[in-house]
PDB file of C-alpha atoms in Angstrom:
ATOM      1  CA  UNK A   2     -41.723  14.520 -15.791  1.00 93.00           C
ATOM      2  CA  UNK A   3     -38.928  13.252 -13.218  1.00 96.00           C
ATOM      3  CA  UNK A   4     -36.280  12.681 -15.830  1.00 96.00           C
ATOM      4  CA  UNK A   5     -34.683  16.313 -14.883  1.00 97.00           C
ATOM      5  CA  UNK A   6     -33.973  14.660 -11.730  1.00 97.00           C
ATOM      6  CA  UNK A   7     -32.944  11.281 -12.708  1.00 98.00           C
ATOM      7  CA  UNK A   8     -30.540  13.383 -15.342  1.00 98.00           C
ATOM      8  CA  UNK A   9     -28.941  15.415 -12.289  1.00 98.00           C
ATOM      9  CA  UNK A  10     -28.287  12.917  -9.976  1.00 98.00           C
ATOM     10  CA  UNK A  11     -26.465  10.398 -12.525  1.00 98.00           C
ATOM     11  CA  UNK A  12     -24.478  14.004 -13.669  1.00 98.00           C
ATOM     12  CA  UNK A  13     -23.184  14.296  -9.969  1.00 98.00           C
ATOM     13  CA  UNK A  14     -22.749  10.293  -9.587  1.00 98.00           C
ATOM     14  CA  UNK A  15     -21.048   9.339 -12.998  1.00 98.00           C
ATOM     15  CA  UNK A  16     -20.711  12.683 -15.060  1.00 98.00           C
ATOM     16  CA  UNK A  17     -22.263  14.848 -17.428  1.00 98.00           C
ATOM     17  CA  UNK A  18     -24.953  13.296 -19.787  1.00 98.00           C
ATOM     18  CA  UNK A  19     -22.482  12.451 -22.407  1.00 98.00           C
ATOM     19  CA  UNK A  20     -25.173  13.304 -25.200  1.00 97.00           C
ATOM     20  CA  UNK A  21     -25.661  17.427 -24.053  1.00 95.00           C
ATOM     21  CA  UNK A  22     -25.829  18.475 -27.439  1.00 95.00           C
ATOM     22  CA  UNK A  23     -28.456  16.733 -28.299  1.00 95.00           C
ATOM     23  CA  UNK A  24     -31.338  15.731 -26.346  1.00 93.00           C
ATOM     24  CA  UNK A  25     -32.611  12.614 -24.241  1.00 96.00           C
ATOM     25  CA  UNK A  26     -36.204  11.456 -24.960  1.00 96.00           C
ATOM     26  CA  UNK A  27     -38.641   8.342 -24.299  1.00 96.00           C
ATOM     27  CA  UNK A  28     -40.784   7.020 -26.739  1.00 97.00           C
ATOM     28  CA  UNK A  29     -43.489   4.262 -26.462  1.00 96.00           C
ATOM     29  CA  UNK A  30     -44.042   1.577 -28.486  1.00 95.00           C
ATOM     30  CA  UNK A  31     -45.837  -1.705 -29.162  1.00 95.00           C
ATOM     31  CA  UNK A  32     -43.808  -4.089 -27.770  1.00 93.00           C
ATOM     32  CA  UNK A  33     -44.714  -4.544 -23.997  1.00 94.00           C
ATOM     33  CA  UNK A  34     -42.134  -7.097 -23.111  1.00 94.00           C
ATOM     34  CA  UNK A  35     -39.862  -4.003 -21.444  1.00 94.00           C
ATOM     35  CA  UNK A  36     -37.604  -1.152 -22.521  1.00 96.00           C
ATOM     36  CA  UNK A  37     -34.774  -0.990 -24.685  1.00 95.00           C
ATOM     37  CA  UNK A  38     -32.241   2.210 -24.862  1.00 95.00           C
ATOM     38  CA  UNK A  39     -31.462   3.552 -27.861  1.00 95.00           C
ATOM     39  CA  UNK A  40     -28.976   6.528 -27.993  1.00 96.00           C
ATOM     40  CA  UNK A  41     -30.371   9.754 -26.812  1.00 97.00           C
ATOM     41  CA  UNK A  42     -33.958   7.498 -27.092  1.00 96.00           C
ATOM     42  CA  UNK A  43     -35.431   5.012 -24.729  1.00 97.00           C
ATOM     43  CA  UNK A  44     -38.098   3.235 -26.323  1.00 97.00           C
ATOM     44  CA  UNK A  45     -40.759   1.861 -23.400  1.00 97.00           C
ATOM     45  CA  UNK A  46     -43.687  -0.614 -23.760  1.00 97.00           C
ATOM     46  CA  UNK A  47     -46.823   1.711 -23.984  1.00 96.00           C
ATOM     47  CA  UNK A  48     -48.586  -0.538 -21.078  1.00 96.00           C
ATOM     48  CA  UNK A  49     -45.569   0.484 -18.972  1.00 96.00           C
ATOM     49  CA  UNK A  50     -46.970   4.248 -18.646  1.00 94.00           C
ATOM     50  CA  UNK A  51     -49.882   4.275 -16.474  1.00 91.00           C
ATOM     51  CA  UNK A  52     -49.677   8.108 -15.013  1.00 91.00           C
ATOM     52  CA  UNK A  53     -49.092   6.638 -11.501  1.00 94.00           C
ATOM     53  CA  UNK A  54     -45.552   6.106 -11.474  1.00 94.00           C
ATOM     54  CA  UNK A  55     -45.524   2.281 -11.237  1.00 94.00           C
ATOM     55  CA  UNK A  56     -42.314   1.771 -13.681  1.00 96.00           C
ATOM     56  CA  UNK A  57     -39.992   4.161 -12.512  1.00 96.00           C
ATOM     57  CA  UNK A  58     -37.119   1.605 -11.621  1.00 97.00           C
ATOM     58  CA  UNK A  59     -37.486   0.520 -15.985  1.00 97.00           C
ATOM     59  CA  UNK A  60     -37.255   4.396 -17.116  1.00 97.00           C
ATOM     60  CA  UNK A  61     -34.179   5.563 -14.654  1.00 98.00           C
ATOM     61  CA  UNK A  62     -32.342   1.791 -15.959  1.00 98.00           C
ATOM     62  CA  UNK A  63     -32.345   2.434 -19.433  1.00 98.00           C
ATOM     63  CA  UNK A  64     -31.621   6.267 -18.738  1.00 98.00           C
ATOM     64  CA  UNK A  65     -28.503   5.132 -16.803  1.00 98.00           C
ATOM     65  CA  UNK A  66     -27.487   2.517 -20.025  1.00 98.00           C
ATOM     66  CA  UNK A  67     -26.583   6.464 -21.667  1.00 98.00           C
ATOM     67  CA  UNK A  68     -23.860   6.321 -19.658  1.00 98.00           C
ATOM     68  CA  UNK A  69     -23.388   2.853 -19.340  1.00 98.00           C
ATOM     69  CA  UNK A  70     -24.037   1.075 -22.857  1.00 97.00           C
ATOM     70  CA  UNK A  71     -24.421   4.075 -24.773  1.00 97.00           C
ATOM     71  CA  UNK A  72     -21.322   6.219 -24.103  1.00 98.00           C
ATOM     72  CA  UNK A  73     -19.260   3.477 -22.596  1.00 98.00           C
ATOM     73  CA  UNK A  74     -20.004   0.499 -24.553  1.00 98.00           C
ATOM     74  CA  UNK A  75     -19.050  -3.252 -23.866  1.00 98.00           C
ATOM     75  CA  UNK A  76     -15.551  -4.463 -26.064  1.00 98.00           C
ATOM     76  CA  UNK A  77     -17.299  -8.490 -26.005  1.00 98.00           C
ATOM     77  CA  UNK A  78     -20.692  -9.809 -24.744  1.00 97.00           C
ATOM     78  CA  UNK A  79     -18.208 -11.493 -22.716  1.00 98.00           C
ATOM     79  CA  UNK A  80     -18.532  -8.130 -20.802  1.00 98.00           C
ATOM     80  CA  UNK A  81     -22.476  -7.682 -21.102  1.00 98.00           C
ATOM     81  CA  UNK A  82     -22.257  -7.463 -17.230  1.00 98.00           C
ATOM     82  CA  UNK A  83     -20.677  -3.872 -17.643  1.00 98.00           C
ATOM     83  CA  UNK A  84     -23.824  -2.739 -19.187  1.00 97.00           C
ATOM     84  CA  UNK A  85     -26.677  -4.446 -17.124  1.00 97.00           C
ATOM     85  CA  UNK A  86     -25.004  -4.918 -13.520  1.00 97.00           C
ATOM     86  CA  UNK A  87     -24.137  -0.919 -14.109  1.00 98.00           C
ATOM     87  CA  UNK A  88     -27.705  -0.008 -14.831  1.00 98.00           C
ATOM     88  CA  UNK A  89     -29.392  -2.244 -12.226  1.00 98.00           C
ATOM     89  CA  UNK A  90     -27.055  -0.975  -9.457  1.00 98.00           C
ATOM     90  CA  UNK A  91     -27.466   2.644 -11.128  1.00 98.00           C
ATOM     91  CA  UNK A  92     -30.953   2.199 -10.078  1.00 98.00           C
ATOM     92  CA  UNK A  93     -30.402   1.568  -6.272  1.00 98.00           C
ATOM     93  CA  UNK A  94     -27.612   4.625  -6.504  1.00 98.00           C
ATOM     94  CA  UNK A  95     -30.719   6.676  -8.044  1.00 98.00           C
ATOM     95  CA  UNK A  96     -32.867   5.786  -5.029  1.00 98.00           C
ATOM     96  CA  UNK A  97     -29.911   6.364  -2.393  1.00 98.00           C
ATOM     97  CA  UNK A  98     -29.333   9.589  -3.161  1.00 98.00           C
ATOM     98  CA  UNK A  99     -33.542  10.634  -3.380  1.00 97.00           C
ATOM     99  CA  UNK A 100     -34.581   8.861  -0.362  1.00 97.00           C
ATOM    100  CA  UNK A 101     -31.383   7.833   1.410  1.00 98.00           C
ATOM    101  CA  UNK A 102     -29.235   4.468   2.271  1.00 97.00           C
ATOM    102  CA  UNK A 103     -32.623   2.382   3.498  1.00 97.00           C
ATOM    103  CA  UNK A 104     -33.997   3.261  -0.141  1.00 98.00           C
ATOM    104  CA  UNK A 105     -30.804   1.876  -1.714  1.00 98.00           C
ATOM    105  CA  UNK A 106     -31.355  -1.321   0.518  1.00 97.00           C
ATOM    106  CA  UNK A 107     -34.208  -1.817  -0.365  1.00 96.00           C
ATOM    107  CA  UNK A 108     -33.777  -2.050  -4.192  1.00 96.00           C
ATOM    108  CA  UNK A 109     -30.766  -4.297  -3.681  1.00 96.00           C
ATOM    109  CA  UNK A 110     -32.949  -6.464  -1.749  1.00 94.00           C
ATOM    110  CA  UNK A 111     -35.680  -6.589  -4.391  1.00 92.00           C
ATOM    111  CA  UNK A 112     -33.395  -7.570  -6.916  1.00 92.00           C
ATOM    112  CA  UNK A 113     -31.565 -10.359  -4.456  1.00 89.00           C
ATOM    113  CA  UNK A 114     -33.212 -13.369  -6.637  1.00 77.00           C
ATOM    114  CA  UNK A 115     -31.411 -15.354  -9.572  1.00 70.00           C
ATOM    115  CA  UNK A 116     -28.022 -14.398  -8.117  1.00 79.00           C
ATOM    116  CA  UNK A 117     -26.870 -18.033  -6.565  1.00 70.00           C
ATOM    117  CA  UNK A 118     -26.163 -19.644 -10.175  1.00 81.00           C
ATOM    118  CA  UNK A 119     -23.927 -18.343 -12.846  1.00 88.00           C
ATOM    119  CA  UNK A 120     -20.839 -15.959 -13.651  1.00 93.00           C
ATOM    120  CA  UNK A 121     -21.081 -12.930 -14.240  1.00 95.00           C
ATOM    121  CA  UNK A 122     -18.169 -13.009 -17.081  1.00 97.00           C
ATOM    122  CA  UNK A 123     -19.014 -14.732 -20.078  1.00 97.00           C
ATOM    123  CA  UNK A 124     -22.079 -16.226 -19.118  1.00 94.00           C
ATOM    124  CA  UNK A 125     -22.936 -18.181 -21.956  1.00 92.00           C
ATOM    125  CA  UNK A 126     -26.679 -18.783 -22.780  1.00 89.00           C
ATOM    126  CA  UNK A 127     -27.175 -16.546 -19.561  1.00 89.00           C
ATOM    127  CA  UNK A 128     -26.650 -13.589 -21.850  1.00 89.00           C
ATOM    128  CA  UNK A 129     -29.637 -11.405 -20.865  1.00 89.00           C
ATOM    129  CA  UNK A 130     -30.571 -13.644 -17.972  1.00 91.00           C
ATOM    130  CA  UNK A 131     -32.170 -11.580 -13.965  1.00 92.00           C
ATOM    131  CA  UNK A 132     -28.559 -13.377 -12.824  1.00 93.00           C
ATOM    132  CA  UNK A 133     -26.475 -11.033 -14.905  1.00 95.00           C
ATOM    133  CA  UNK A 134     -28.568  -7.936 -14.219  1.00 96.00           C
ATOM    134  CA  UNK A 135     -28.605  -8.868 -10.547  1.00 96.00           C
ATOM    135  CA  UNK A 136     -25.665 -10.375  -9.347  1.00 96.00           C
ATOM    136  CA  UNK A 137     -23.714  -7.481 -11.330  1.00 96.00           C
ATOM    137  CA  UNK A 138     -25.643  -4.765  -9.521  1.00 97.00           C
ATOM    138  CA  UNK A 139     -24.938  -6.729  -5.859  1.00 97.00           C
ATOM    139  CA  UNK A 140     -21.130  -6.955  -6.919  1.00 98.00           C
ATOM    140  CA  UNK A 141     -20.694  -3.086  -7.650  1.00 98.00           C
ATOM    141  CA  UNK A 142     -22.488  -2.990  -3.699  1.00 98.00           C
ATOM    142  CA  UNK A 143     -19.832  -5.434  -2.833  1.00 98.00           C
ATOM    143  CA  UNK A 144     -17.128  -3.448  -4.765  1.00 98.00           C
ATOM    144  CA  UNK A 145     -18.005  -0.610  -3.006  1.00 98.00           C
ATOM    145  CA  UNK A 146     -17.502  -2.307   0.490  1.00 98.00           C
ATOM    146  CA  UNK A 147     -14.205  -3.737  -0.428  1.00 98.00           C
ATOM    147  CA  UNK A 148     -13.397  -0.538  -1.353  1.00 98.00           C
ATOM    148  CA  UNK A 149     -14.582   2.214   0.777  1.00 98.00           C
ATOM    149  CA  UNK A 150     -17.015   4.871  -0.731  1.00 98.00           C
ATOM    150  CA  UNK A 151     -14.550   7.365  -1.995  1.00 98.00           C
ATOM    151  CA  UNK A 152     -12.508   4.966  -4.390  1.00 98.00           C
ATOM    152  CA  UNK A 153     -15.879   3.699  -5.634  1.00 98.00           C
ATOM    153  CA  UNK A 154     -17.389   7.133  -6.886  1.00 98.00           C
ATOM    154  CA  UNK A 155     -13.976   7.628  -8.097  1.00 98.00           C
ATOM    155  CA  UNK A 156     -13.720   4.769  -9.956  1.00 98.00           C
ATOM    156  CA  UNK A 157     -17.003   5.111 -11.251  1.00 98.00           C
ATOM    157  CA  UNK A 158     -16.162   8.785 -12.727  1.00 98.00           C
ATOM    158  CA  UNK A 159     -12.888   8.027 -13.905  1.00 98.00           C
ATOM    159  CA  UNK A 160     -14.223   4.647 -15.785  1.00 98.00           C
ATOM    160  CA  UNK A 161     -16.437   6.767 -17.740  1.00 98.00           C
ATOM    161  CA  UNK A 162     -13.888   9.541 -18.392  1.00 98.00           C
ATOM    162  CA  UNK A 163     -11.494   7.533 -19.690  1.00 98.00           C
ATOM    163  CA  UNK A 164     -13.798   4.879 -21.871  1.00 98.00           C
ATOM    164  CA  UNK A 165     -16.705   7.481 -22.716  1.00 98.00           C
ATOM    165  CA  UNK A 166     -17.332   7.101 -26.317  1.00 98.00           C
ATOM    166  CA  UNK A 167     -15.198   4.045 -26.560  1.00 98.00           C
ATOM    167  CA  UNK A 168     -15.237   0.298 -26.131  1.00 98.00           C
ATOM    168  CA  UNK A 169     -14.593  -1.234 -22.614  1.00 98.00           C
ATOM    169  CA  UNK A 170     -13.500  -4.542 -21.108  1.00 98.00           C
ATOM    170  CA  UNK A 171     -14.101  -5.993 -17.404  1.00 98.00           C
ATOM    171  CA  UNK A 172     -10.402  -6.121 -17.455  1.00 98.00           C
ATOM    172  CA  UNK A 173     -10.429  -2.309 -18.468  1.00 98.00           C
ATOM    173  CA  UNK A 174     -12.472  -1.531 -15.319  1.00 98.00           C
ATOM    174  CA  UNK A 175     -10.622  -3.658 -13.123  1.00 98.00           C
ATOM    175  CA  UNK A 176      -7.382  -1.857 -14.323  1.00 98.00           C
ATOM    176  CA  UNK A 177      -9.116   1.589 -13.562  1.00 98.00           C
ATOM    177  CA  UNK A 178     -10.245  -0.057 -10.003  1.00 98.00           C
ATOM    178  CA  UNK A 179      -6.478  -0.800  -9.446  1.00 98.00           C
ATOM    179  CA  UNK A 180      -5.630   2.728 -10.538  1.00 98.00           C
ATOM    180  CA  UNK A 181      -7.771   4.018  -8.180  1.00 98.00           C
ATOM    181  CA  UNK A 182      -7.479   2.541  -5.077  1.00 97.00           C
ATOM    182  CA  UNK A 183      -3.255   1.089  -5.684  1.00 97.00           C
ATOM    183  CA  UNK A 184      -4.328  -2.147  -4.548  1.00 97.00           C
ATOM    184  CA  UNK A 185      -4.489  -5.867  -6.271  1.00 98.00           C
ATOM    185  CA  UNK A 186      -8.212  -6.425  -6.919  1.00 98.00           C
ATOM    186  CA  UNK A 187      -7.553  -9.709  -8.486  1.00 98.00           C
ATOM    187  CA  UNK A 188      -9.240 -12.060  -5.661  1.00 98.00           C
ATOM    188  CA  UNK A 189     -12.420  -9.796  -5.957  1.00 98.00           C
ATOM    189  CA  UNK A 190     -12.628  -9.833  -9.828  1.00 98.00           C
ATOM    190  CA  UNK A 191     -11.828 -13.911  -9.937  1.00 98.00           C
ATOM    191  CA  UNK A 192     -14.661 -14.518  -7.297  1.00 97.00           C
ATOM    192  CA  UNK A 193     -17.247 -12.653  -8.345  1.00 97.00           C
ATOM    193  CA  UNK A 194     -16.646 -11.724 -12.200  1.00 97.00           C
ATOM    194  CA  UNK A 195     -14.648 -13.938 -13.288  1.00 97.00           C
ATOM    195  CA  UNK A 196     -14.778 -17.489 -11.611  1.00 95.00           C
ATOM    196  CA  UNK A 197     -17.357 -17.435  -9.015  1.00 93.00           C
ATOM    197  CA  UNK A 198     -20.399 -18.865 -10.119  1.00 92.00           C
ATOM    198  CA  UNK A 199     -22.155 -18.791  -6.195  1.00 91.00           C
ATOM    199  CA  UNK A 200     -22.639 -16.891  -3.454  1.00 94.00           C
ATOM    200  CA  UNK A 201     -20.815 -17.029   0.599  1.00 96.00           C
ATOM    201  CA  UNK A 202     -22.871 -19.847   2.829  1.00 95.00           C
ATOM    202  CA  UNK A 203     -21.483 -18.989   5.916  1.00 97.00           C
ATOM    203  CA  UNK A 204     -22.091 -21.390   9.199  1.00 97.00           C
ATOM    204  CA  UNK A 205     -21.039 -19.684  12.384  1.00 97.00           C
ATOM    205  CA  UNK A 206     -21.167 -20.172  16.134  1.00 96.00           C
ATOM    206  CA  UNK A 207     -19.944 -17.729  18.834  1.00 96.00           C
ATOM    207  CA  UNK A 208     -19.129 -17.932  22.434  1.00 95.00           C
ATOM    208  CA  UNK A 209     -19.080 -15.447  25.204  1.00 93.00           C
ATOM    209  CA  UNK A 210     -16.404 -16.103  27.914  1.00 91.00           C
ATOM    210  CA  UNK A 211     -16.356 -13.967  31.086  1.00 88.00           C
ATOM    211  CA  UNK A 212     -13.108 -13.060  32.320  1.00 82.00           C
ATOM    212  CA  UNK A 213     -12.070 -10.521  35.758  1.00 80.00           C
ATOM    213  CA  UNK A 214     -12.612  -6.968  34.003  1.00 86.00           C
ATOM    214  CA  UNK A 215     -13.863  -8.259  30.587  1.00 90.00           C
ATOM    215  CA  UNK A 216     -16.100 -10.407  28.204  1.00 94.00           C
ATOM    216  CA  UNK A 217     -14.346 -12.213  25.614  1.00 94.00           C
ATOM    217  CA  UNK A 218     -16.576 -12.779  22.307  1.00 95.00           C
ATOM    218  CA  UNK A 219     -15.205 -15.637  19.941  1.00 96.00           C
ATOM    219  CA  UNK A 220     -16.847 -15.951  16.624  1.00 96.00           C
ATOM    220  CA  UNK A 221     -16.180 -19.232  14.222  1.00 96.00           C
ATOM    221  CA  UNK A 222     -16.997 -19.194  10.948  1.00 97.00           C
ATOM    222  CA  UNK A 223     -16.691 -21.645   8.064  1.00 97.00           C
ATOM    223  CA  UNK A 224     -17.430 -21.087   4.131  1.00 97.00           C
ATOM    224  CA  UNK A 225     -19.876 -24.310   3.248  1.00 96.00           C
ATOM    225  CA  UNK A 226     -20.525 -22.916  -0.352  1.00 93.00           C
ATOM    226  CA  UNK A 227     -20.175 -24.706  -3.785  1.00 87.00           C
ATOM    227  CA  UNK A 228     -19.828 -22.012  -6.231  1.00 80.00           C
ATOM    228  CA  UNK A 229     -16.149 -21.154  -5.423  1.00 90.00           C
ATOM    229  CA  UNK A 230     -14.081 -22.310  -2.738  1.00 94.00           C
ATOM    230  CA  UNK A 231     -13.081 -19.515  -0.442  1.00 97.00           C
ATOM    231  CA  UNK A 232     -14.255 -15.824  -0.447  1.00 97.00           C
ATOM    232  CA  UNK A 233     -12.175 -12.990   0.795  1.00 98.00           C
ATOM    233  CA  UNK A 234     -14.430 -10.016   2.184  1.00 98.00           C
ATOM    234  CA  UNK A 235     -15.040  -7.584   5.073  1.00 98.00           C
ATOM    235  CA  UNK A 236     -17.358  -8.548   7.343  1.00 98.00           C
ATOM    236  CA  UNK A 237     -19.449  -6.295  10.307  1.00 98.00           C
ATOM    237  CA  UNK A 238     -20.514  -7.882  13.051  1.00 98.00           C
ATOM    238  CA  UNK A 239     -23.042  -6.042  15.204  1.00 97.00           C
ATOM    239  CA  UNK A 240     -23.065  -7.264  18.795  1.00 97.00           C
ATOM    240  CA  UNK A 241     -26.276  -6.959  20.947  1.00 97.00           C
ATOM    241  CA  UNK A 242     -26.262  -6.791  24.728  1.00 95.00           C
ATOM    242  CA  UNK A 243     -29.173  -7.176  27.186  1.00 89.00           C
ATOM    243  CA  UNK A 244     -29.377  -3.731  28.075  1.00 91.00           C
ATOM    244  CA  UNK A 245     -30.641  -3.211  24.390  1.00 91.00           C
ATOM    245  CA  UNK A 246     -27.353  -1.528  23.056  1.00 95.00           C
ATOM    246  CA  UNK A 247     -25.004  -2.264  20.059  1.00 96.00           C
ATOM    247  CA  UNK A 248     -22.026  -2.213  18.201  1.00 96.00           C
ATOM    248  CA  UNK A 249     -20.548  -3.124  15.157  1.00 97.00           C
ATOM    249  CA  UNK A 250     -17.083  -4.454  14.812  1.00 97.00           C
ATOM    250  CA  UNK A 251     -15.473  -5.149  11.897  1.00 96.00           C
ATOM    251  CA  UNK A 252     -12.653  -7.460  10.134  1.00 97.00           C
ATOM    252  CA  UNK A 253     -12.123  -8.935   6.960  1.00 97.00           C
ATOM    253  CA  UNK A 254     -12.188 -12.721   6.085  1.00 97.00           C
ATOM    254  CA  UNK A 255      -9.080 -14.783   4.488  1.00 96.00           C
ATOM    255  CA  UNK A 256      -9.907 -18.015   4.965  1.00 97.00           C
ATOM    256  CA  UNK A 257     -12.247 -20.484   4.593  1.00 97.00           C
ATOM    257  CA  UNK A 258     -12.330 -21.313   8.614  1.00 97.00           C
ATOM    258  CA  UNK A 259     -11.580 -18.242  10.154  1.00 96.00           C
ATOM    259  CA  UNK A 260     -11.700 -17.731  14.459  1.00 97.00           C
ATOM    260  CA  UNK A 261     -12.488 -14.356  15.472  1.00 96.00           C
ATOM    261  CA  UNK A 262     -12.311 -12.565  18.599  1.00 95.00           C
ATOM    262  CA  UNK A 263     -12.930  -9.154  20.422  1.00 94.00           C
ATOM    263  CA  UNK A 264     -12.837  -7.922  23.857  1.00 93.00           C
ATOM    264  CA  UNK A 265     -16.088  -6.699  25.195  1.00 94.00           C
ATOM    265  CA  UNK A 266     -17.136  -4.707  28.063  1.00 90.00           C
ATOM    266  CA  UNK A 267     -20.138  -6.713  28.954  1.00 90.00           C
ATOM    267  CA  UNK A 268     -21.342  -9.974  27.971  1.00 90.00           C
ATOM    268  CA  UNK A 269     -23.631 -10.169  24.171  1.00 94.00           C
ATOM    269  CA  UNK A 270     -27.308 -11.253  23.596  1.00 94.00           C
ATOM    270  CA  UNK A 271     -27.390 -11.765  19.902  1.00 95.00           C
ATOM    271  CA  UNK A 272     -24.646 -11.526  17.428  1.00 96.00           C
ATOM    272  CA  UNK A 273     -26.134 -10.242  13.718  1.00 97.00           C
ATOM    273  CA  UNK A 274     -23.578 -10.921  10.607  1.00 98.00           C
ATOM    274  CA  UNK A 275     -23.333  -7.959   7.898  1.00 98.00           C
ATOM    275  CA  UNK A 276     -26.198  -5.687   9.442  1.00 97.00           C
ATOM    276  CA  UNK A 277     -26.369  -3.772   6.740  1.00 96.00           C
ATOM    277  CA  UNK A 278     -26.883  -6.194   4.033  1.00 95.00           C
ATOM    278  CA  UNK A 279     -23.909  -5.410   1.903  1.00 97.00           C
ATOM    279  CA  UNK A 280     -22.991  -9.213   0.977  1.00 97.00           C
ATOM    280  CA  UNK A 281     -24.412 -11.595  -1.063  1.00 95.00           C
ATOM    281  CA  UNK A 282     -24.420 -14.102   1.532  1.00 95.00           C
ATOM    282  CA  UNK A 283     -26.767 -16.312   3.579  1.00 95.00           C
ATOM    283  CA  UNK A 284     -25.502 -17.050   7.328  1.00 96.00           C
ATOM    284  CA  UNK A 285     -26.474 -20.510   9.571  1.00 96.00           C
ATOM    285  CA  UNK A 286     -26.108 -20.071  13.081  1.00 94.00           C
ATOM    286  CA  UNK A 287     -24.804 -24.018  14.077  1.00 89.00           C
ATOM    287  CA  UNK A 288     -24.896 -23.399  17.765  1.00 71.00           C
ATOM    288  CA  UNK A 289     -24.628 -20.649  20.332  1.00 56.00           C
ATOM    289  CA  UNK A 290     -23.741 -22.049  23.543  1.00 51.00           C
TER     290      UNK A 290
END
């Protein structure tokens, strides 16, 4: 009864259901292993409907796959990613827009298992594996840090414009994410998609130096990771002080030991490393002196 809903929200995200003439239905069927898309038909497990709701994340995925599988369909399994990141993160993008930012969190944190191991691009026996459905829905959150909300929705409208009803490459949507934003997105694509088979480890340590009208804050940090070697990616920093305020500062990481500092009107408590989660990173605090 929701799928009015879950049909208007992907219109306004991605654009119009690109079957209109003809009709969008779910089906249930004996095998209870899941859901599968079919066009303009998503078959679902008959144990999956209950009448209380419980699979709603399975029934907006494969609705999203219309879009992304359906009407914009993968040129190599090479590119599976395209389909199954796309309709994992479609489901957090559902949630954002019902219930807000903390609802979109909160998916992406369900889902932040079976992401440390594998790449995303031609991932082998990993075909159909939680990594490629995962990891692909936390890089489109990453994308969409790197760069900035307005290129992202852009880019995610103008990807299926120009491949709807066609066959589509990750090199094909990293061309249209180019076109988009006029920047190189090759680092991104070759950590993440292409290369990268890990996720950041970042150890850090931060100081807090008192000076005549001002309180220096110096952060190091230092990429300890296996999966690829250095990591470029913006990074917010949300500083703490004793009389129970913040702030977040911001900068962007280049290197694989990288000193930071800011000027600060009063000296921190705690210093808190991407606050809001939009990383797929885990962060040791080596010392805090």
């Amino acid at each position: 009864e929701d799928h009015p809903q879950y049909i208007k929200v992907f219109e306004e995200i991605f654009g119009p259901y690109p079957f209109a003439m003809e009709k969008y239905s779910v089906a249930e069927f004996l095998w209870q292993s899941g859901a599968m898309e079919h066009q303009t038909i998503t078959g679902i497990g008959s144990n999956f409907i209950t009448g209380r709701k419980f699979f709603t994340d399975m029934l907006i995925h494969e609705l999203s796959h219309h879009w992304w599988g359906n009407a914009v369909t993968p040129k190599t399994w090479k590119d599976v990613w395209l389909n199954e990141g796309f309709a994992t993160y479609s489901e957090a993008l559902y949630w954002e827009k019902a219930a807000g930012f903390a609802a979109l969190q909160s998916t992406l944190r369900n889902k932040r298992s079976s992401v440390e191991n594998g790449r995303l691009y031609d991932p082998g026996n990993s075909l159909f594996s939680s990594m490629v459905y995962n990891k692909g829905a936390w890089v489109l959150h990453m994308l969409r840090k790197e760069v900035g909300d307005t290129n992202f929705f852009t880019i995610l409208k103008q990807y299926f414009e120009t491949f709807k009803y066609k066959n589509a490459s990750t090199f094909d949507f990293k061309n249209v994410c180019e076109s988009v934003c006029r920047r190189d997105l090759t680092k991104f694509f070759n950590e993440w998609i292409l290369k990268g088979e890990g996720i950041i480890k970042l150890q850090y340590d931060w100081t807090a130096n008192e000076k005549s009208n001002e309180t220096e804050l110096v952060l190091n940090l230092e990429q300890k990771q296996d999966g690829y070697d250095t990591y470029n990616f913006p990074l917010d920093i949300k500083i703490i002080y004793t009389d129970g305020s913040s702030e977040i500062k911001s900068t962007y990481i280049k290197s694989k030991a990288q000193k930071i500092s800011f000027a600060l009107n009063q000296k921190p408590k705690e210093i808190v490393l991407d606050p809001d989660k939009w990383l797929l990173a885990e962060y040791e605090l080596k010392d805090n002196q």
